[in-house]
Tab-separated table of N, CA and C in Angstrom:
chain	number	residue	atom	x	y	z
O	12	MET	N	-3.585	-4.844	14.230
O	12	MET	CA	-4.077	-4.071	13.598
O	12	MET	C	-5.724	-5.165	12.413
O	13	ASN	N	-6.974	-4.886	12.784
O	13	ASN	CA	-7.966	-5.859	12.148
O	13	ASN	C	-7.838	-4.776	11.302
O	14	LEU	N	-7.811	-5.612	10.143
O	14	LEU	CA	-8.638	-4.771	8.659
O	14	LEU	C	-8.989	-5.081	7.816
O	15	LYS	N	-10.496	-6.150	8.160
O	15	LYS	CA	-11.641	-6.754	7.549
O	15	LYS	C	-12.526	-5.563	8.106
O	16	HIS	N	-12.756	-4.047	7.232
O	16	HIS	CA	-13.609	-4.081	7.053
O	16	HIS	C	-14.970	-3.413	5.638
O	17	GLY	N	-15.722	-3.347	6.062
O	17	GLY	CA	-16.879	-3.227	5.058
O	17	GLY	C	-16.349	-1.880	3.848
O	18	SER	N	-17.630	-1.784	2.666
O	18	SER	CA	-17.169	-1.420	1.607
O	18	SER	C	-17.230	0.873	2.726
O	19	LEU	N	-17.753	1.553	3.460
O	19	LEU	CA	-18.623	2.497	3.621
O	19	LEU	C	-16.563	2.303	5.285
O	20	GLU	N	-16.064	1.077	5.442
O	20	GLU	CA	-15.209	1.909	6.115
O	20	GLU	C	-13.915	2.455	5.287
O	21	SER	N	-14.029	1.962	3.977
O	21	SER	CA	-12.752	1.608	3.159
O	21	SER	C	-12.916	3.232	2.894
O	22	VAL	N	-14.401	3.633	2.407
O	22	VAL	CA	-14.615	5.289	2.396
O	22	VAL	C	-14.152	5.801	3.272
O	23	ILE	N	-14.569	6.323	4.087
O	23	ILE	CA	-14.103	6.651	5.044
O	23	ILE	C	-12.158	6.607	5.143
O	24	LEU	N	-11.777	5.836	4.770
O	24	LEU	CA	-10.036	5.870	5.647
O	24	LEU	C	-9.886	6.363	4.490
O	25	ASN	N	-9.959	6.387	2.784
O	25	ASN	CA	-9.527	6.661	1.890
O	25	ASN	C	-9.723	8.419	1.812
O	26	SER	N	-10.756	8.692	2.324
O	26	SER	CA	-11.882	10.684	3.051
O	26	SER	C	-10.461	10.861	4.175
O	27	LEU	N	-10.052	10.144	4.393
O	27	LEU	CA	-9.183	11.067	5.657
O	27	LEU	C	-8.018	10.562	5.373
O	28	TRP	N	-8.017	10.215	4.487
O	28	TRP	CA	-5.397	9.848	3.954
O	28	TRP	C	-5.854	11.108	2.758
O	29	GLU	N	-6.692	11.480	2.430
O	29	GLU	CA	-7.216	12.580	1.315
O	29	GLU	C	-7.237	14.207	1.846
O	30	LEU	N	-7.683	13.648	3.093
O	30	LEU	CA	-7.396	14.862	3.802
O	30	LEU	C	-6.046	15.222	5.105
O	31	GLU	N	-5.566	14.109	5.168
O	31	GLU	CA	-4.251	14.171	5.562
O	31	GLU	C	-3.381	14.568	4.362
O	32	LYS	N	-3.557	14.241	3.378
O	32	LYS	CA	-2.374	14.388	2.206
O	32	LYS	C	-2.222	16.300	2.320
O	33	CYS	N	-3.540	16.511	1.573
O	33	CYS	CA	-4.228	18.204	2.421
O	33	CYS	C	-3.055	18.826	3.611
O	34	GLY	N	-2.440	17.932	4.071
O	34	GLY	CA	-2.294	18.421	5.863
O	34	GLY	C	-2.629	18.775	7.369
O	35	ILE	N	-4.026	18.285	6.659
O	35	ILE	CA	-5.065	18.098	7.339
O	35	ILE	C	-5.034	16.776	8.828
O	36	TYR	N	-4.298	16.819	10.015
O	36	TYR	CA	-3.989	15.418	10.170
O	36	TYR	C	-5.352	15.302	11.649
O	37	LYS	N	-6.508	16.472	11.781
O	37	LYS	CA	-7.341	16.373	12.985
O	37	LYS	C	-8.668	16.470	12.679
O	38	ASN	N	-8.971	16.077	11.772
O	38	ASN	CA	-10.827	15.551	11.422
O	38	ASN	C	-11.487	15.035	11.765
O	39	SER	N	-12.366	16.089	11.947
O	39	SER	CA	-14.198	15.599	13.169
O	39	SER	C	-14.668	14.557	11.414
O	40	VAL	N	-15.940	14.242	12.467
O	40	VAL	CA	-17.078	13.609	12.362
O	40	VAL	C	-17.180	14.375	10.574
O	41	LYS	N	-17.409	15.101	11.048
O	41	LYS	CA	-18.987	16.712	9.993
O	41	LYS	C	-17.437	17.093	9.117
O	42	ASP	N	-15.799	17.352	9.580
O	42	ASP	CA	-15.141	17.094	8.106
O	42	ASP	C	-15.454	15.739	7.024
O	43	VAL	N	-15.231	14.638	7.813
O	43	VAL	CA	-15.554	13.116	7.366
O	43	VAL	C	-16.167	13.115	6.060
O	44	TYR	N	-18.736	13.814	6.950
O	44	TYR	CA	-19.158	13.865	6.262
O	44	TYR	C	-19.346	14.674	5.294
O	45	GLU	N	-18.613	16.082	5.094
O	45	GLU	CA	-18.310	16.708	4.343
O	45	GLU	C	-17.472	16.286	3.135
O	46	HIS	N	-16.143	15.359	3.073
O	46	HIS	CA	-15.823	15.792	2.548
O	46	HIS	C	-16.298	13.970	1.083
O	47	ILE	N	-16.838	13.132	2.242
O	47	ILE	CA	-17.517	11.826	1.605
O	47	ILE	C	-18.558	12.934	1.148
O	48	ASN	N	-19.641	13.146	1.157
O	48	ASN	CA	-20.495	13.811	0.490
O	48	ASN	C	-20.734	14.820	-0.750
O	49	SER	N	-18.929	15.487	-0.491
O	49	SER	CA	-19.196	16.119	-1.912
O	49	SER	C	-18.500	15.528	-2.723
O	50	SER	N	-17.545	14.199	-2.199
O	50	SER	CA	-16.567	13.770	-3.457
O	50	SER	C	-17.761	12.353	-3.626
O	51	ASN	N	-18.929	11.828	-3.811
O	51	ASN	CA	-19.455	10.606	-3.252
O	51	ASN	C	-20.203	10.926	-4.066
O	52	SER	N	-21.147	10.212	-5.275
O	52	SER	CA	-22.703	10.255	-5.425
O	52	SER	C	-23.457	10.453	-4.651
O	53	THR	N	-23.109	8.933	-3.866
O	53	THR	CA	-23.898	8.175	-3.182
O	53	THR	C	-23.913	8.981	-1.095
O	54	LYS	N	-25.242	9.561	-0.911
O	54	LYS	CA	-25.136	10.619	0.403
O	54	LYS	C	-25.415	9.422	1.597
O	55	ARG	N	-24.297	9.826	2.109
O	55	ARG	CA	-24.432	8.589	3.702
O	55	ARG	C	-24.825	9.987	4.401
O	56	ALA	N	-25.188	8.859	5.825
O	56	ALA	CA	-26.576	9.965	6.841
O	56	ALA	C	-24.824	10.377	7.607
O	57	TYR	N	-24.907	11.785	8.253
O	57	TYR	CA	-23.677	11.622	9.658
O	57	TYR	C	-23.474	11.638	10.338
O	58	THR	N	-24.903	10.132	11.017
O	58	THR	CA	-24.833	9.085	12.203
O	58	THR	C	-24.143	7.928	11.813
O	59	THR	N	-24.718	7.714	10.848
O	59	THR	CA	-24.058	6.626	10.113
O	59	THR	C	-22.083	6.236	9.885
O	60	ILE	N	-21.853	7.431	9.527
O	60	ILE	CA	-20.279	8.323	9.229
O	60	ILE	C	-20.172	8.118	10.716
O	61	LYS	N	-20.865	8.313	11.511
O	61	LYS	CA	-19.597	8.649	13.250
O	61	LYS	C	-20.277	7.509	13.332
O	62	THR	N	-20.801	6.979	13.702
O	62	THR	CA	-21.087	5.138	13.782
O	62	THR	C	-19.862	4.465	13.405
O	63	VAL	N	-19.957	4.353	11.700
O	63	VAL	CA	-18.560	3.303	11.896
O	63	VAL	C	-17.255	3.499	11.485
O	64	MET	N	-17.017	4.911	12.560
O	64	MET	CA	-15.560	6.058	12.419
O	64	MET	C	-15.501	5.566	14.050
O	65	ASP	N	-16.573	5.618	14.505
O	65	ASP	CA	-16.410	4.878	16.427
O	65	ASP	C	-15.902	3.286	16.415
O	66	ARG	N	-16.223	3.005	15.105
O	66	ARG	CA	-16.540	1.650	14.919
O	66	ARG	C	-14.341	1.735	14.451
O	67	LEU	N	-14.584	2.386	13.803
O	67	LEU	CA	-12.908	2.389	13.325
O	67	LEU	C	-12.403	2.380	14.481
O	68	TYR	N	-12.744	2.856	15.212
O	68	TYR	CA	-11.107	3.740	16.838
O	68	TYR	C	-11.588	1.803	17.361
O	69	GLU	N	-12.245	1.580	17.593
O	69	GLU	CA	-11.975	0.093	18.372
O	69	GLU	C	-11.481	-1.322	18.284
O	70	LYS	N	-11.292	-0.873	16.432
O	70	LYS	CA	-10.618	-1.299	15.577
O	70	LYS	C	-9.404	-0.810	15.667
O	71	GLU	N	-8.980	0.258	16.390
O	71	GLU	CA	-7.681	0.403	16.840
O	71	GLU	C	-7.265	1.866	14.793
O	72	VAL	N	-8.039	0.747	14.036
O	72	VAL	CA	-8.150	1.508	12.829
O	72	VAL	C	-7.224	3.438	12.569
O	73	LEU	N	-8.173	3.371	13.820
O	73	LEU	CA	-8.574	5.256	13.544
O	73	LEU	C	-7.680	4.788	15.433
O	74	LEU	N	-7.061	6.545	15.429
O	74	LEU	CA	-6.856	7.432	16.575
O	74	LEU	C	-8.168	8.837	16.863
O	75	ARG	N	-8.371	8.964	18.180
O	75	ARG	CA	-9.231	8.985	18.520
O	75	ARG	C	-8.818	10.787	19.898
O	76	ILE	N	-9.104	11.975	19.242
O	76	ILE	CA	-8.194	13.168	20.400
O	76	ILE	C	-10.149	13.118	21.006
O	77	LYS	N	-9.884	14.201	22.347
O	77	LYS	CA	-10.961	14.654	22.468
O	77	LYS	C	-10.143	16.417	22.975
O	78	GLN	N	-11.065	17.070	22.090
O	78	GLN	CA	-10.763	18.715	23.060
O	78	GLN	C	-12.160	19.866	22.938
O	79	GLY	N	-11.928	19.473	24.247
O	79	GLY	CA	-13.442	20.672	24.493
O	79	GLY	C	-14.411	18.848	24.655
O	80	LYS	N	-14.932	19.020	23.950
O	80	LYS	CA	-16.963	18.360	23.543
O	80	LYS	C	-16.487	17.229	22.508
O	81	LYS	N	-15.141	17.928	22.015
O	81	LYS	CA	-15.519	17.432	19.986
O	81	LYS	C	-14.522	16.362	20.284
O	82	PHE	N	-14.876	15.318	19.437
O	82	PHE	CA	-14.142	14.591	18.961
O	82	PHE	C	-13.070	14.106	17.654
O	83	PHE	N	-11.870	14.602	17.112
O	83	PHE	CA	-11.179	14.116	16.119
O	83	PHE	C	-10.211	12.655	16.574
O	84	TYR	N	-10.552	12.705	14.329
O	84	TYR	CA	-9.744	11.258	14.412
O	84	TYR	C	-9.213	11.377	12.984
O	85	ARG	N	-7.565	10.526	13.162
O	85	ARG	CA	-6.966	11.058	12.489
O	85	ARG	C	-6.136	8.909	12.004
O	86	THR	N	-5.972	8.274	11.315
O	86	THR	CA	-5.545	7.274	10.402
O	86	THR	C	-4.843	6.683	11.477
O	87	ALA	N	-3.856	5.657	11.731
O	87	ALA	CA	-3.536	5.172	12.687
O	87	ALA	C	-2.062	4.222	11.712
O	88	TYR	N	-2.813	4.394	10.513
O	88	TYR	CA	-2.016	3.237	9.842
O	88	TYR	C	-1.719	4.449	8.184
O	89	SER	N	-1.117	4.250	7.525
O	89	SER	CA	-0.888	4.397	5.937
O	89	SER	C	-1.530	3.736	4.954
O	90	SER	N	-1.920	4.387	3.888
O	90	SER	CA	-2.636	3.315	3.355
O	90	SER	C	-2.301	2.622	2.898
O	91	ASN	N	-0.663	2.820	2.333
O	91	ASN	CA	0.535	2.069	2.125
O	91	ASN	C	0.927	0.667	3.329
O	92	ASP	N	0.725	0.714	4.481
O	92	ASP	CA	0.935	0.230	5.808
O	92	ASP	C	-0.245	-1.168	5.559
O	93	ILE	N	-2.174	-0.928	5.642
O	93	ILE	CA	-2.337	-1.521	4.966
O	93	ILE	C	-2.567	-2.504	3.887
O	94	ILE	N	-2.398	-1.738	3.154
O	94	ILE	CA	-1.789	-3.021	1.443
O	94	ILE	C	-0.560	-3.420	2.166
O	95	THR	N	0.160	-3.522	2.453
O	95	THR	CA	1.316	-4.527	2.525
O	95	THR	C	0.653	-5.401	3.595
O	96	ASN	N	-0.310	-5.165	4.595
O	96	ASN	CA	-0.917	-6.568	5.446
O	96	ASN	C	-1.493	-7.038	4.104
O	97	SER	N	-2.264	-6.418	3.945
O	97	SER	CA	-4.111	-7.478	3.184
O	97	SER	C	-2.807	-8.245	2.337
O	98	LEU	N	-2.043	-7.054	1.041
O	98	LEU	CA	-0.614	-8.774	0.883
O	98	LEU	C	-0.402	-9.980	1.175
O	99	LYS	N	0.008	-9.324	2.706
O	99	LYS	CA	0.868	-10.905	3.007
O	99	LYS	C	-0.072	-11.901	3.558
O	100	LYS	N	-1.255	-11.344	3.692
O	100	LYS	CA	-2.177	-11.949	4.501
O	100	LYS	C	-3.013	-13.247	3.011
O	101	ILE	N	-3.320	-11.710	1.699
O	101	ILE	CA	-3.083	-12.829	0.712
O	101	ILE	C	-2.320	-13.853	0.211
O	102	ALA	N	-1.406	-13.984	0.520
O	102	ALA	CA	-0.278	-14.344	0.526
O	102	ALA	C	0.013	-15.842	1.258
O	103	ALA	N	-0.882	-15.187	2.060
O	103	ALA	CA	-0.502	-16.655	3.158
O	103	ALA	C	-1.815	-17.293	2.715
O	104	GLN	N	-2.677	-16.830	2.723
O	104	GLN	CA	-3.934	-17.905	2.580
O	104	GLN	C	-4.093	-18.052	1.086
O	105	TYR	N	-3.530	-17.770	0.240
O	105	TYR	CA	-4.235	-18.244	-1.506
O	105	TYR	C	-2.920	-19.125	-1.780
O	106	CYS	N	-2.151	-17.742	-1.689
O	106	CYS	CA	-0.379	-18.407	-2.463
O	106	CYS	C	0.965	-19.125	-1.274
O	107	GLY	N	0.246	-19.548	-0.181
O	107	GLY	CA	1.371	-20.096	0.695
O	107	GLY	C	2.535	-19.406	0.970
O	108	ASN	N	2.567	-18.009	1.315
O	108	ASN	CA	3.325	-17.504	1.261
O	108	ASN	C	4.640	-16.958	0.396
O	109	ASP	N	3.475	-17.144	-0.780
O	109	ASP	CA	4.945	-17.106	-1.814
O	109	ASP	C	4.201	-15.726	-2.378
O	110	MET	N	4.871	-14.739	-1.734
O	110	MET	CA	5.333	-13.323	-1.942
O	110	MET	C	4.935	-13.236	-3.646
O	111	SER	N	6.526	-14.019	-4.024
O	111	SER	CA	7.012	-13.882	-5.510
O	111	SER	C	5.375	-14.654	-6.722
O	112	LYS	N	4.706	-15.157	-6.332
O	112	LYS	CA	3.577	-15.824	-6.581
O	112	LYS	C	2.761	-14.976	-7.123
O	113	LEU	N	2.666	-14.272	-5.818
O	113	LEU	CA	1.743	-12.900	-5.900
O	113	LEU	C	1.905	-12.249	-6.711
O	114	ALA	N	3.449	-11.455	-6.825
O	114	ALA	CA	3.897	-10.484	-7.676
O	114	ALA	C	3.418	-10.919	-8.371
O	115	SER	N	3.962	-12.297	-9.644
O	115	SER	CA	3.787	-12.060	-11.120
O	115	SER	C	2.306	-12.619	-10.983
O	116	ILE	N	1.261	-12.713	-10.350
O	116	ILE	CA	-0.419	-12.469	-10.717
O	116	ILE	C	-0.311	-10.676	-10.496
O	117	ALA	N	-0.311	-10.058	-9.412
O	117	ALA	CA	-0.770	-8.666	-9.672
O	117	ALA	C	0.181	-7.602	-10.997
O	118	THR	N	1.469	-8.311	-11.047
O	118	THR	CA	2.148	-7.741	-12.720
O	118	THR	C	1.462	-8.574	-13.905
O	119	SER	N	0.760	-9.969	-13.722
O	119	SER	CA	-0.167	-10.487	-15.057
O	119	SER	C	-0.924	-9.840	-14.817
O	120	ILE	N	-2.243	-9.038	-13.503
O	120	ILE	CA	-3.401	-8.034	-13.358
O	120	ILE	C	-2.605	-7.117	-14.474
O	121	ALA	N	-1.707	-6.516	-14.222
O	121	ALA	CA	-1.560	-5.371	-14.186
O	121	ALA	C	-1.427	-4.877	-15.796
O	122	SER	N	-0.645	-5.852	-16.609
O	122	SER	CA	-0.416	-6.108	-18.513
O	122	SER	C	-1.394	-6.616	-18.359
O	123	HIS	N	-2.054	-6.949	-18.407
O	123	HIS	CA	-3.401	-7.664	-19.013
O	123	HIS	C	-4.596	-6.379	-19.167
O	124	SER	N	-4.401	-5.286	-17.995
O	124	SER	CA	-5.467	-3.699	-17.423
O	124	SER	C	-4.863	-3.058	-18.850
O	125	SER	N	-3.908	-3.193	-18.963
O	125	SER	CA	-3.124	-1.739	-19.961
O	125	SER	C	-3.985	-2.526	-21.184
O	126	VAL	N	-3.513	-3.971	-22.203
O	126	VAL	CA	-4.132	-4.174	-22.952
O	126	VAL	C	-5.555	-3.770	-22.913
O	127	GLU	N	-6.190	-4.479	-22.181
O	127	GLU	CA	-7.892	-3.680	-22.059
O	127	GLU	C	-7.943	-2.437	-22.051
O	128	ASP	N	-6.820	-1.755	-21.849
O	128	ASP	CA	-7.427	-0.074	-21.586
O	128	ASP	C	-7.150	0.600	-22.905
O	129	SER	N	-5.983	-0.005	-23.529
O	129	SER	CA	-5.985	0.031	-25.495
O	129	SER	C	-6.755	0.033	-26.258
O	130	ILE	N	-7.094	-1.393	-25.625
O	130	ILE	CA	-8.308	-1.997	-26.909
O	130	ILE	C	-9.664	-0.769	-26.996
O	131	ARG	N	-10.021	-0.702	-25.605
O	131	ARG	CA	-11.065	0.391	-25.013
O	131	ARG	C	-10.624	1.771	-25.880
O	132	VAL	N	-9.451	1.870	-26.258
O	132	VAL	CA	-9.248	3.655	-26.801
O	132	VAL	C	-9.475	3.758	-28.704
């Protein structure tokens, strides 16, 4: 699982996960294009989204199903799978594989964010 991806790859994955939460598990490039452009202020070109989805397929992050002349896509991994894998890599790279250290840092960030949020209110 190659999880190194850019911001548009993340936007596409998040879009597909949202569609899949609604029970839609086969999405065309057009479906993703419309979903992204309806929910983001930054408009993306259809061809750009298609290219990035094809790259995600090549990285085995998306599954691709051909029906007739049309391709449909779905995610190969849940968001939790990708988050877990990413956190393990971070723990290995920066915390000496110590997940409790990473959890402690995450807890500290979460509690710090709560303090900042209450100050803003």
